[in-house]
DNA sequence: ATAAAAACTTAGACATATCTAACAAAAATA
DNA sequence: TATTTTTGTTAGATATGTCTAAGTTTTTAT
């Protein structure tokens, strides 16, 4: 049995693995807001359970089983988010915190039912892929808005961050998944991008354009 | 902040208070499957938090605040059960275990949304009343089927027990909330009751007739 | 190559929630 | 009333998950 707490560590290592190739104790510590000694001891525990590979002073890595278990928690998280948006009328900025709690519920039937009711959605409200029942994830290689050049066209397909502050910022500017943007101008000084969409023109900072994925 | 565990103790004391007038440490111990010394120490903790009245060797009692908090957890439980049945297609025998977990989610918006979507239901799938946002519970005085006499008519309005075994037993016999029964015969030896309903005639044991409430 | 800084681990403490063993009080029975 | 049984408490142990303080190892900078 994997505890609530252990599930959160697995998810953290999983997410960090998709950001950089090596995941350090420090990274996990920062990500979860838990001190390094605690992370070290949890890594030993997860290693003993066969969920992570751990050697002192080395980066940590999920074992295949650890990856599957992490993906299954993420599946529960994303199905929940999608269900809250699609069937309960929540905004995409409201669902992450609720899903953080419901993802730990041990009731496969609940999540399989959500999946069925929604017709097996491929992505969550933030454009992140939903792993299947076996923990397999479809990977799409999307580009960041910040990587484009002047004159390019871009469709928002995902956001890399689900904090409500950021999503409310996007809501205020009427930016959502599916919005098509034209890159009008890139400021060489701070890389802020002027974009045109839906008869509007706005300047987005690099912080924002780094968090928007699409093609 | 009331922990997951504390919430379960409050719920237990609350439920037991509605069964008998006095709630003992033993009762809570039996109800939660937790040893008596553990219950004693939790009662002290809850007393320190102002949620129960506790004195050594005396029955335990919820304070008004303890009652409200218990009722709010029960509200979350029952709204969840109702939502699972009404909006996710689960049977009344499947929802209790899932609700036992979701009732601990800290997200008032989630439960208020369920409540809204369902149009503020008064009872859960087992006929138990759903407390309002302030923890107030409508009380209906229903009779047990076991209290009736031969020739009486009875409409099932609630069950006192949500174990899947019991509910599957009722499902098999096509007994559900709203079913109208005629009491045909009461066996004086073991108080089993012969009932007629929907062109059927069945014998229900005292164990069963004690768990069916109605009027 | 050495010193300094950063990352990591070990050791030990603490909070929560549980248990068993032993004892004490209250209730039931003789 | 005296004894036995039941119920409840105290004391101390254990498991999980967290922390701080103090060292180690590795990496970076001088
Ligand atoms: Mn999320
Ligand atoms: Mn979580
Ligand atoms: Mn998401
Ligand atoms: Mn229930």
XYZ file of C-alpha atoms (C1' of nucleotides) and ligand atoms in Angstrom:
494
model
C 0.000 0.000 0.000
C 1.275 3.438 -0.975
C 0.397 6.158 1.520
C -0.996 9.589 0.801
C 2.426 11.059 1.615
C 4.363 8.597 -0.498
C 2.047 9.340 -3.428
C 2.964 13.008 -3.202
C 6.681 12.247 -3.318
C 6.233 9.968 -6.322
C 4.272 12.659 -8.148
C 6.935 15.226 -7.347
C 9.778 13.080 -8.666
C 7.706 12.286 -11.729
C 7.004 15.944 -12.517
C 10.561 17.027 -11.868
C 11.823 14.280 -14.200
C 9.887 15.890 -17.021
C 11.458 19.269 -16.329
C 15.110 18.351 -16.080
C 16.848 15.053 -16.708
C 18.218 14.681 -13.193
C 16.174 15.060 -10.025
C 18.027 15.999 -6.855
C 16.954 15.742 -3.237
C 17.026 19.516 -3.233
C 14.571 19.684 -6.133
C 12.068 17.456 -4.372
C 12.569 19.391 -1.153
C 11.841 22.692 -2.913
C 8.931 21.281 -4.880
C 7.117 19.837 -1.873
C 8.229 22.449 0.661
C 9.728 19.747 2.841
C 13.231 19.852 4.315
C 16.033 17.868 2.696
C 16.628 15.381 5.525
C 12.998 14.386 5.348
C 13.279 13.875 1.615
C 16.389 11.748 2.045
C 14.667 9.444 4.474
C 11.578 9.167 2.288
C 13.767 8.294 -0.716
C 15.260 5.435 1.282
C 11.821 4.265 2.179
C 10.590 4.422 -1.406
C 13.754 2.675 -2.571
C 13.076 -0.121 -0.074
C 9.608 -0.424 -1.602
C 11.067 -0.614 -5.092
C 9.544 2.656 -6.243
C 12.681 4.765 -6.680
C 16.361 4.128 -7.336
C 18.357 5.813 -4.659
C 22.043 5.963 -3.848
C 23.593 8.473 -1.466
C 24.593 11.736 -3.107
C 23.173 10.644 -6.456
C 20.121 11.976 -8.289
C 16.932 10.029 -7.622
C 15.001 8.188 -10.327
C 11.681 6.393 -10.411
C 11.760 2.668 -11.098
C 9.331 1.456 -13.792
C 6.902 0.559 -11.016
C 7.393 3.948 -9.404
C 6.625 5.602 -12.724
C 3.455 3.631 -13.153
C 2.280 4.391 -9.632
C 3.051 8.085 -10.085
C 1.202 8.126 -13.394
C -1.823 6.495 -11.782
C -1.977 9.213 -9.140
C -1.640 11.825 -11.868
C -4.434 10.075 -13.753
C -6.689 10.461 -10.719
C -5.690 14.109 -10.383
C -6.364 14.996 -14.002
C -9.580 13.018 -14.355
C -10.812 14.816 -11.257
C -9.883 18.231 -12.623
C -11.597 17.482 -15.899
C -14.693 16.184 -14.162
C -14.916 19.258 -11.953
C -14.735 21.516 -14.994
C -16.863 19.501 -17.394
C -19.529 18.225 -15.014
C -19.589 20.548 -12.071
C -19.092 23.956 -13.627
C -15.795 24.889 -11.989
C -13.300 27.151 -13.724
C -9.878 25.786 -14.680
C -8.364 28.025 -12.032
C -10.382 26.425 -9.217
C -9.780 22.732 -9.666
C -6.132 22.041 -8.931
C -6.364 22.375 -5.162
C -9.446 20.193 -4.940
C -7.834 17.551 -7.156
C -4.744 17.565 -4.913
C -6.958 16.069 -2.242
C -9.213 13.799 -4.271
C -6.250 12.242 -6.111
C -5.492 10.280 -2.940
C -8.879 8.600 -2.734
C -8.575 4.812 -3.012
C -11.567 3.946 -5.167
C -10.700 2.914 -8.714
C -14.412 2.707 -9.552
C -14.813 6.433 -8.889
C -12.145 7.473 -11.363
C -13.089 4.902 -13.963
C -16.631 6.215 -13.761
C -15.460 9.798 -14.257
C -13.464 8.585 -17.257
C -16.483 6.806 -18.756
C -18.886 9.663 -18.160
C -16.527 12.054 -19.910
C -15.876 9.661 -22.801
C -12.209 8.981 -21.965
C -10.811 12.492 -22.289
C -7.222 12.723 -23.513
C -6.219 15.862 -21.626
C -7.139 17.731 -18.455
C -8.445 21.339 -18.297
C -4.873 22.646 -18.490
C -4.015 20.621 -21.576
C -1.961 18.011 -19.712
C -2.386 14.435 -20.952
C -4.368 11.994 -18.812
C -2.548 8.661 -18.305
C -4.561 5.534 -19.116
C -5.604 2.842 -16.603
C -2.170 1.258 -16.938
C -0.274 4.469 -16.298
C 0.734 5.021 -19.893
C 0.911 8.668 -20.983
C 0.552 10.033 -24.503
C 3.350 12.503 -25.047
C 2.875 15.466 -27.322
C 5.861 17.679 -28.016
C 4.532 21.204 -27.784
C 6.516 24.397 -28.128
C 6.556 27.275 -25.697
C 5.109 30.555 -26.953
C 8.441 32.081 -25.907
C 10.257 30.058 -28.563
C 8.370 31.563 -31.510
C 9.451 34.333 -33.878
C 7.698 37.485 -35.048
C 4.933 36.716 -37.514
C 4.352 33.168 -36.229
C 0.920 31.857 -35.383
C 0.346 29.865 -32.198
C -2.589 27.919 -30.760
C -2.590 27.529 -26.983
C -2.877 23.842 -26.175
C -1.609 23.643 -22.624
C -0.345 25.645 -19.672
C 2.626 24.425 -17.643
C 1.314 25.841 -14.419
C -2.068 25.580 -12.683
C -1.774 28.184 -9.947
C -4.974 30.178 -9.694
C -3.104 33.504 -9.913
C -1.718 32.640 -13.309
C -4.981 31.206 -14.627
C -6.926 34.226 -13.423
C -4.440 36.409 -15.276
C -5.198 34.437 -18.439
C -8.954 34.577 -17.766
C -8.808 38.361 -17.490
C -7.161 38.550 -20.899
C -9.574 36.030 -22.407
C -6.756 33.580 -23.086
C -7.688 29.907 -22.901
C -6.914 26.559 -24.516
C -7.616 26.853 -28.228
C -6.959 30.583 -28.430
C -4.998 31.417 -31.606
C -2.325 34.104 -31.296
C -0.257 36.029 -33.817
C 3.185 37.068 -32.634
C 3.420 40.741 -33.546
C 6.618 41.851 -31.894
C 9.272 40.488 -29.574
C 10.984 43.049 -27.363
C 14.714 42.185 -27.499
C 15.369 43.717 -24.094
C 13.135 41.550 -21.879
C 11.662 39.159 -24.454
C 8.131 40.319 -23.737
C 5.877 39.396 -26.638
C 3.168 41.496 -28.251
C 0.416 39.163 -29.460
C -2.794 39.726 -31.393
C -5.884 37.557 -30.888
C -9.669 37.997 -30.957
C -9.318 41.662 -32.036
C -7.124 42.348 -29.027
C -3.467 43.164 -28.729
C -1.591 42.490 -25.489
C 1.955 42.347 -24.248
C 2.879 39.120 -22.468
C 5.991 38.904 -20.300
C 8.538 36.128 -20.770
C 7.222 34.626 -17.515
C 3.863 34.195 -19.198
C 5.088 33.133 -22.647
C 7.240 30.450 -21.016
C 4.147 28.918 -19.477
C 2.054 28.715 -22.621
C 2.472 25.594 -24.757
C 1.029 24.985 -28.207
C 1.893 24.721 -31.833
C -8.021 22.647 12.210
C -9.716 19.311 12.738
C -7.738 16.350 11.397
C -9.031 13.514 9.303
C -8.790 11.248 12.348
C -10.497 13.666 14.700
C -13.334 14.031 12.223
C -13.913 10.297 12.351
C -14.146 10.308 16.132
C -16.599 13.215 16.092
C -18.768 11.404 13.555
C -18.702 8.254 15.643
C -19.761 10.017 18.845
C -22.450 11.820 16.892
C -23.896 8.636 15.417
C -23.746 6.759 18.690
C -25.569 9.619 20.425
C -28.497 9.042 18.113
C -28.590 5.354 18.954
C -28.437 5.467 22.727
C -28.524 8.418 25.079
C -25.109 7.769 26.602
C -21.936 7.154 24.633
C -19.164 5.208 26.324
C -15.502 4.903 25.448
C -16.260 1.260 24.717
C -18.953 2.211 22.209
C -16.606 4.462 20.276
C -13.885 1.833 20.464
C -16.205 -0.821 19.015
C -17.635 1.520 16.410
C -14.278 2.636 15.032
C -12.413 -0.615 15.625
C -9.849 1.219 17.736
C -8.688 0.115 21.168
C -10.083 1.800 24.274
C -6.874 3.463 25.472
C -6.575 5.168 22.113
C -10.140 6.403 22.378
C -9.512 7.740 25.883
C -6.561 9.771 24.742
C -8.417 11.101 21.715
C -11.318 12.149 23.942
C -8.906 14.154 26.062
C -7.548 15.769 22.958
C -10.980 16.624 21.624
C -11.989 17.921 25.052
C -8.936 20.190 25.026
C -10.125 21.497 21.674
C -13.594 22.140 23.031
C -15.287 19.558 20.840
C -16.356 17.026 23.478
C -17.128 17.053 27.164
C -15.003 14.469 28.849
C -14.518 13.429 32.452
C -12.830 10.221 33.538
C -15.166 7.243 33.795
C -18.104 9.286 32.515
C -19.922 8.983 29.182
C -18.631 11.314 26.486
C -20.763 14.042 24.917
C -20.262 16.427 22.041
C -20.189 20.124 22.874
C -22.387 22.329 20.678
C -19.331 23.073 18.557
C -18.464 19.397 18.384
C -21.997 18.675 17.206
C -21.791 21.278 14.505
C -18.431 20.026 13.285
C -19.667 16.439 13.262
C -22.770 17.467 11.354
C -20.666 19.279 8.781
C -18.615 16.159 8.132
C -21.827 14.158 7.855
C -23.122 16.787 5.435
C -20.092 16.218 3.226
C -20.546 12.466 3.462
C -24.212 12.500 2.552
C -23.955 15.074 -0.219
C -21.188 12.961 -1.715
C -23.267 9.787 -1.538
C -26.209 11.508 -3.132
C -24.052 12.996 -5.859
C -22.471 9.639 -6.650
C -25.909 8.056 -6.993
C -27.727 10.902 -8.728
C -24.978 12.152 -11.025
C -22.534 9.329 -11.484
C -24.762 6.297 -11.733
C -23.553 4.428 -8.656
C -25.860 2.131 -6.694
C -26.762 2.969 -3.106
C -24.692 -0.035 -2.010
C -21.497 1.316 -3.605
C -21.261 4.837 -2.279
C -20.640 4.644 1.451
C -17.007 3.579 1.246
C -16.162 6.236 -1.322
C -17.910 8.905 0.746
C -15.956 7.811 3.827
C -12.893 9.146 2.040
C -14.269 12.184 0.239
C -15.970 13.485 3.412
C -12.525 14.559 4.620
C -11.779 16.794 1.657
C -11.309 20.421 2.733
C -13.059 22.285 -0.068
C -16.395 23.831 0.892
C -16.921 24.910 -2.719
C -16.970 21.294 -3.858
C -19.762 20.283 -1.509
C -21.759 23.457 -1.983
C -21.579 22.852 -5.713
C -22.846 19.294 -5.312
C -25.665 20.681 -3.183
C -26.588 23.270 -5.803
C -26.406 20.876 -8.733
C -28.744 18.471 -6.956
C -31.136 21.246 -5.889
C -30.438 21.014 -2.154
C -31.528 17.442 -1.498
C -33.005 16.773 1.943
C -31.848 13.181 2.328
C -29.074 10.913 1.125
C -29.532 7.687 -0.887
C -30.185 5.770 2.332
C -32.865 8.185 3.521
C -30.679 9.923 6.117
C -31.169 13.685 6.377
C -28.457 15.970 4.982
C -27.419 18.706 7.453
C -27.459 22.272 6.103
C -24.388 24.527 5.694
C -24.639 25.448 9.369
C -24.769 21.869 10.587
C -28.468 21.890 11.372
C -30.282 18.603 10.771
C -33.948 18.100 10.049
C -35.175 15.317 12.291
C -37.960 13.025 11.157
C -39.230 10.497 13.655
C -39.596 7.302 11.660
C -40.657 3.928 13.006
C -38.829 0.663 12.536
C -40.617 -1.961 10.461
C -40.078 -4.250 13.443
C -42.393 -2.099 15.560
C -45.456 -2.587 13.357
C -48.351 -4.996 13.848
C -49.997 -7.477 11.522
C -52.123 -5.729 8.903
C -50.138 -2.475 9.030
C -48.854 -0.731 5.912
C -45.320 0.659 5.795
C -43.369 2.791 3.328
C -39.589 2.392 3.472
C -38.071 5.826 3.933
C -34.629 5.054 5.280
C -32.194 2.301 6.200
C -30.151 2.508 9.381
C -27.188 0.737 7.882
C -25.256 1.271 4.648
C -23.093 -1.852 4.480
C -23.039 -3.215 0.949
C -24.021 -6.702 2.137
C -27.243 -5.438 3.592
C -28.080 -3.194 0.653
C -27.374 -5.972 -1.828
C -29.756 -8.148 0.158
C -32.429 -5.473 -0.274
C -31.586 -5.047 -3.972
C -32.059 -8.774 -4.555
C -35.532 -8.559 -3.026
C -36.383 -5.400 -4.930
C -36.717 -3.424 -1.710
C -35.775 0.240 -1.911
C -36.753 3.646 -0.546
C -40.393 4.238 -1.357
C -41.354 0.562 -1.427
C -44.739 0.040 0.266
C -45.115 -3.105 2.382
C -48.064 -4.849 3.994
C -47.313 -6.717 7.188
C -48.945 -10.111 6.698
C -47.719 -12.086 9.656
C -45.347 -11.743 12.565
C -43.792 -14.966 13.816
C -43.969 -14.777 17.621
C -40.974 -17.065 18.056
C -38.251 -15.022 16.349
C -40.207 -11.910 15.277
C -39.524 -12.525 11.614
C -42.062 -10.640 9.508
C -43.876 -11.831 6.420
C -44.465 -8.860 4.135
C -46.282 -8.407 0.847
C -45.203 -5.843 -1.773
C -45.120 -5.555 -5.565
C -46.931 -8.934 -5.935
C -44.237 -10.600 -3.856
C -44.320 -12.132 -0.414
C -41.119 -12.484 1.610
C -40.070 -13.232 5.131
C -37.755 -10.662 6.691
C -35.763 -11.457 9.817
C -35.823 -9.174 12.834
C -32.280 -8.155 11.914
C -33.642 -6.760 8.675
C -36.890 -5.287 10.010
C -34.897 -3.447 12.688
C -32.908 -1.706 9.972
C -35.809 -0.473 7.889
C -37.352 2.862 8.857
C -40.497 4.398 7.497
C -44.050 5.250 8.310
C 45.233 22.556 -5.640
C 43.009 24.613 -2.021
C 39.310 26.910 0.009
C 34.558 28.005 0.090
C 29.873 27.000 -0.965
C 26.206 23.978 -1.920
C 24.057 19.676 -1.497
C 23.363 15.787 1.136
C 23.276 12.663 5.181
C 23.196 11.362 10.043
C 21.571 11.857 14.569
C 18.282 12.958 17.500
C 13.953 15.361 18.751
C 8.915 15.971 18.252
C 3.826 15.396 16.920
C 0.176 12.289 15.777
C -2.089 8.141 16.085
C -1.909 3.650 17.203
C -0.959 -0.580 20.221
C -0.212 -3.874 24.600
C 0.302 -4.657 29.467
C -0.789 -3.450 33.859
C -3.602 -1.249 37.029
C -8.006 1.228 38.854
C -12.807 2.272 39.091
C -17.513 1.165 38.374
C -21.088 -2.073 37.620
C -23.009 -6.528 37.998
C -23.490 -10.751 40.492
C -23.447 -13.802 44.112
C -21.965 -6.796 51.319
C -18.257 -9.070 49.121
C -16.577 -10.787 44.917
C -16.213 -10.920 40.119
C -16.681 -8.893 35.693
C -16.688 -5.062 32.832
C -15.147 -0.709 31.671
C -11.769 2.740 31.720
C -7.093 4.781 32.587
C -2.039 5.034 32.855
C 2.356 3.953 31.234
C 5.267 2.865 27.856
C 6.270 1.072 23.068
C 5.861 1.513 17.925
C 5.098 3.537 13.192
C 4.880 7.515 10.210
C 6.272 11.828 8.849
C 8.233 15.949 10.079
C 11.947 19.151 11.994
C 16.818 21.262 13.542
C 21.663 20.850 14.358
C 25.777 19.006 13.165
C 28.688 16.736 10.198
C 30.126 14.845 5.130
C 30.545 14.780 0.405
C 30.490 16.949 -3.853
C 30.792 20.910 -6.610
C 32.339 25.475 -7.555
C 35.363 29.215 -7.179
C 39.763 31.121 -6.143
Mn -3.500 20.076 -11.234
Mn -1.615 15.560 -3.313
Mn -4.049 20.030 -14.533
Mn -22.791 6.497 4.365
